[in-house]
């Protein structure tokens, strides 16, 4: 990996390359990764008061989350930090992953406990972006089905919902 490139682990709404590229321009997907001892939650409190995806450590539980690793340049990382609201809900963390049989450190975004909520649901388009990404990467069907079952609410911002649903429609 060049000194200018970084590896990013996506597990939520950035899983689908179309979503990530709409935000950052051209990205390279390096593959999907299995994350034993982690679980996908929708418990990060968003600035719009809806719930966003988050990974939570679940050691010894047998739980598994899934993600995809992308190669980004430093300018894209700076832009992604802005989109993800670093310091306002997410913090960056290094995780050691196994990608195609090799250990690979990657940066991701996790929500500290003071930004978590049990009282919010994701918007339907947000949950559907996560699901579209999971299906794009051929994550296990039971994992995709669990995402599809996450209770969601309609976004009161109809313009934002229309933009996101248009993006979803372009994903096929």
Phi, psi and omega in degrees: 000134180289163180293342180268349183256146177228153177260134183239129175266115175260139178221352184241233186291346178269006182300317183282128181305328180297321178293312182295319180289331175296332180269323193239352189087192186302130175231160178246123176273127181265346178140175180262156180225144174267136184239079179295143180082013176231155175223146177276129177233162171241072187229007177276128181283116180278160178296339178269009178075005175267167178274144178239165181291150179206147171261136177237136176295136180219059184296142176072009183260347185081000179286151181222133170251169180229151177208178177230143181256130179240146173266124179236151172273170185297323178297322177294323178297317178300316179295319180295321175305320180294313179299319185279350177070048179302130183088352180230040178141322176239152170234154178275142179221144172270133173237141174269117184248164170247112182241117181052044175081359180242143174293136183216112175288143178214148174273145173215180180242125177235151181262123175293160188303326182287355175253007181266154179216147172254001188255009181234158175238155176287157170291151182301320180295326180292310177303319182291330173295317178298315180296317179299320178293318179298318179291322179303319182271007179056044174294158181307145184300323180294328177293314178298318180297323178295321177296316181299332181276353181296123179298136182225164179236160178285139179286124178290342177273093187295329178292316178297315179300318180296318178299313183290322178292328175295316177299315178302318179298327180285347181279349178082000000 
